[in-house]
mmCIF file of C-alpha atoms in Angstrom:
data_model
loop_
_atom_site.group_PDB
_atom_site.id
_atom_site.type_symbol
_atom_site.label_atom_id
_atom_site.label_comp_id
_atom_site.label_asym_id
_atom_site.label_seq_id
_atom_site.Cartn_x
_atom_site.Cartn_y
_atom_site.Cartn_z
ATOM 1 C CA UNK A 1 133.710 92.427 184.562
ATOM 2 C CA UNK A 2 130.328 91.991 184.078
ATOM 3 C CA UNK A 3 127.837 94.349 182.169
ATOM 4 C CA UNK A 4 124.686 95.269 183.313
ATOM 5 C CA UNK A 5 121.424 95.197 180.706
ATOM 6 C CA UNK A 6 120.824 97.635 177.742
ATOM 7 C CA UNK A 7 117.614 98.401 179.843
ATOM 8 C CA UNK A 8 118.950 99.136 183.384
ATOM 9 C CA UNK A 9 122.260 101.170 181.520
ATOM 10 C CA UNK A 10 119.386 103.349 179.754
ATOM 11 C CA UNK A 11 118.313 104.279 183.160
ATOM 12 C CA UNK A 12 121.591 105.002 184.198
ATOM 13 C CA UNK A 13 121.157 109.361 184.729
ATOM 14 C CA UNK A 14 124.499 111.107 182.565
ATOM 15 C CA UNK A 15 126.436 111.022 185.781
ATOM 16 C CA UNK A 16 125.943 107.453 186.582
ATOM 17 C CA UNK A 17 126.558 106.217 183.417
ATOM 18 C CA UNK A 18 130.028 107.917 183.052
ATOM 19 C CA UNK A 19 130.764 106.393 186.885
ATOM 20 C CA UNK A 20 130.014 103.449 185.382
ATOM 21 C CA UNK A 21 131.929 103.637 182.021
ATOM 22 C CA UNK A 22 134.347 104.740 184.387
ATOM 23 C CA UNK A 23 134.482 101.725 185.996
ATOM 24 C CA UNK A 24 134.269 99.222 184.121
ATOM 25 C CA UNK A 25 137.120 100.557 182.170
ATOM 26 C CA UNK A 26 139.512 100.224 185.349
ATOM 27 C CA UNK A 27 137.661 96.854 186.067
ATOM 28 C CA UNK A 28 138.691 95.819 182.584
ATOM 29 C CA UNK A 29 142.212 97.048 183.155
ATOM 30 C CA UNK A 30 142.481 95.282 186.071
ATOM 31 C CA UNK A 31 141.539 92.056 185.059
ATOM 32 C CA UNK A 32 144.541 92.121 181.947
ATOM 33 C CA UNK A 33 146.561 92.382 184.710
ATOM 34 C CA UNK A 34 145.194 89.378 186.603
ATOM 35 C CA UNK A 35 144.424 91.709 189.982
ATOM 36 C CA UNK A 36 141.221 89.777 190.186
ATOM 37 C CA UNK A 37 140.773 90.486 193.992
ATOM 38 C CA UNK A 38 140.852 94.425 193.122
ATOM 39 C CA UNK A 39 139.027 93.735 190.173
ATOM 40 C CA UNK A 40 136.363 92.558 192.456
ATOM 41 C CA UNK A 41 136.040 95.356 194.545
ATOM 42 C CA UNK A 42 135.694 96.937 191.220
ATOM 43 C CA UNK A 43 132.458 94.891 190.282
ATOM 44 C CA UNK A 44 130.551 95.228 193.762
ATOM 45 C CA UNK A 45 131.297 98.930 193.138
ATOM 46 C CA UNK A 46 129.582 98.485 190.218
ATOM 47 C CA UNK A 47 126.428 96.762 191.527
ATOM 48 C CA UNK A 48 125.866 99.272 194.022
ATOM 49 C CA UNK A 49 126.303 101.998 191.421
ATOM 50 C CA UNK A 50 123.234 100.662 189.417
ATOM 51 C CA UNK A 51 120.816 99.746 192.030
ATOM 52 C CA UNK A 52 118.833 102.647 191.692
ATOM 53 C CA UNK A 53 118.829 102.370 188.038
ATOM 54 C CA UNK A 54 117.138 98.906 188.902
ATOM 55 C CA UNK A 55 114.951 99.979 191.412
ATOM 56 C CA UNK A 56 113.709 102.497 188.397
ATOM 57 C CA UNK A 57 112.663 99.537 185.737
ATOM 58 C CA UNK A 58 111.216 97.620 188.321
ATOM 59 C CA UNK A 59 109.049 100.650 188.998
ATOM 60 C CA UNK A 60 108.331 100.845 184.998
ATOM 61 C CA UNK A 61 107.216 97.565 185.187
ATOM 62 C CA UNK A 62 104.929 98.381 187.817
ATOM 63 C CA UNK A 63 103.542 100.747 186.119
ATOM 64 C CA UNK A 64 103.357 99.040 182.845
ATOM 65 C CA UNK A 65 101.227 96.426 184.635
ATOM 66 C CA UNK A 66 98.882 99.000 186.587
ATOM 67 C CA UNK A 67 98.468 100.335 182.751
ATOM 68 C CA UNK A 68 97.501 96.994 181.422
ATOM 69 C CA UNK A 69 95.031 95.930 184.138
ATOM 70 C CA UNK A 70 93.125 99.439 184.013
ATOM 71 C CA UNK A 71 92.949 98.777 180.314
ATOM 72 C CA UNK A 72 92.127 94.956 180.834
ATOM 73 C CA UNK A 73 88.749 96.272 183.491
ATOM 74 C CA UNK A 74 88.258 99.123 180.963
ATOM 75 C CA UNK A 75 87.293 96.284 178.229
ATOM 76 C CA UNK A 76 85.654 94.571 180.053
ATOM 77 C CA UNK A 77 83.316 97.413 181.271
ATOM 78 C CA UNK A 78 83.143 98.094 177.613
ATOM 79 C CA UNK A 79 82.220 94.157 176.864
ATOM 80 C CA UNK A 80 79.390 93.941 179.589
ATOM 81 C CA UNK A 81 77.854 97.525 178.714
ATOM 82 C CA UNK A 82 77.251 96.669 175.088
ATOM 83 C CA UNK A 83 75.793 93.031 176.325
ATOM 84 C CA UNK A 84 73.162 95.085 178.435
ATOM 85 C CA UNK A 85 72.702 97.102 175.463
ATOM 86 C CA UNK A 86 72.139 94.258 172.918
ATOM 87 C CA UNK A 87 69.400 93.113 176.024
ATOM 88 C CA UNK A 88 67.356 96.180 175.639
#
């Protein structure tokens, strides 16, 4: 079974995150048995499970980088405002 990131499972809402502890527990269960193919249908339950969690640091990201440009424009304001002032 495979794990998704530290930063998608701290997205993961209290309900998710015990479906997906859930989960992975049978997943892991599964696998010492060798069922593989159920094991499987285990995993892709999995991925669908934390898609929204996904969808969520993607939009952090997005955000992070609308932060960082506003800031970037704000220094530069900043920059060319004291230039006109060292002009007068």
């Amino acid at each position: 079974m495979r794990h998704c990131s530290v930063q998608v499972r701290g997205l993961l809402t209290r309900e998710e995150l015990d479906r997906y502890n859930a989960l992975m527990e049978v997943g892991h269960f599964l696998e010492q048995q060798n069922r593989y193919d159920l094991a499987y249908t285990v995993q892709k339950e999995v991925d669908r499970l934390i898609q929204p969690a996904i969808e969520r640091l993607k939009d952090k990201g997005r955000e992070r980088d609308r932060m960082t440009e506003q800031y970037l424009r704000e220094q530069e304001t900043a920059l060319r405002d004291d230039d006109e002032d060292d002009e007068s």
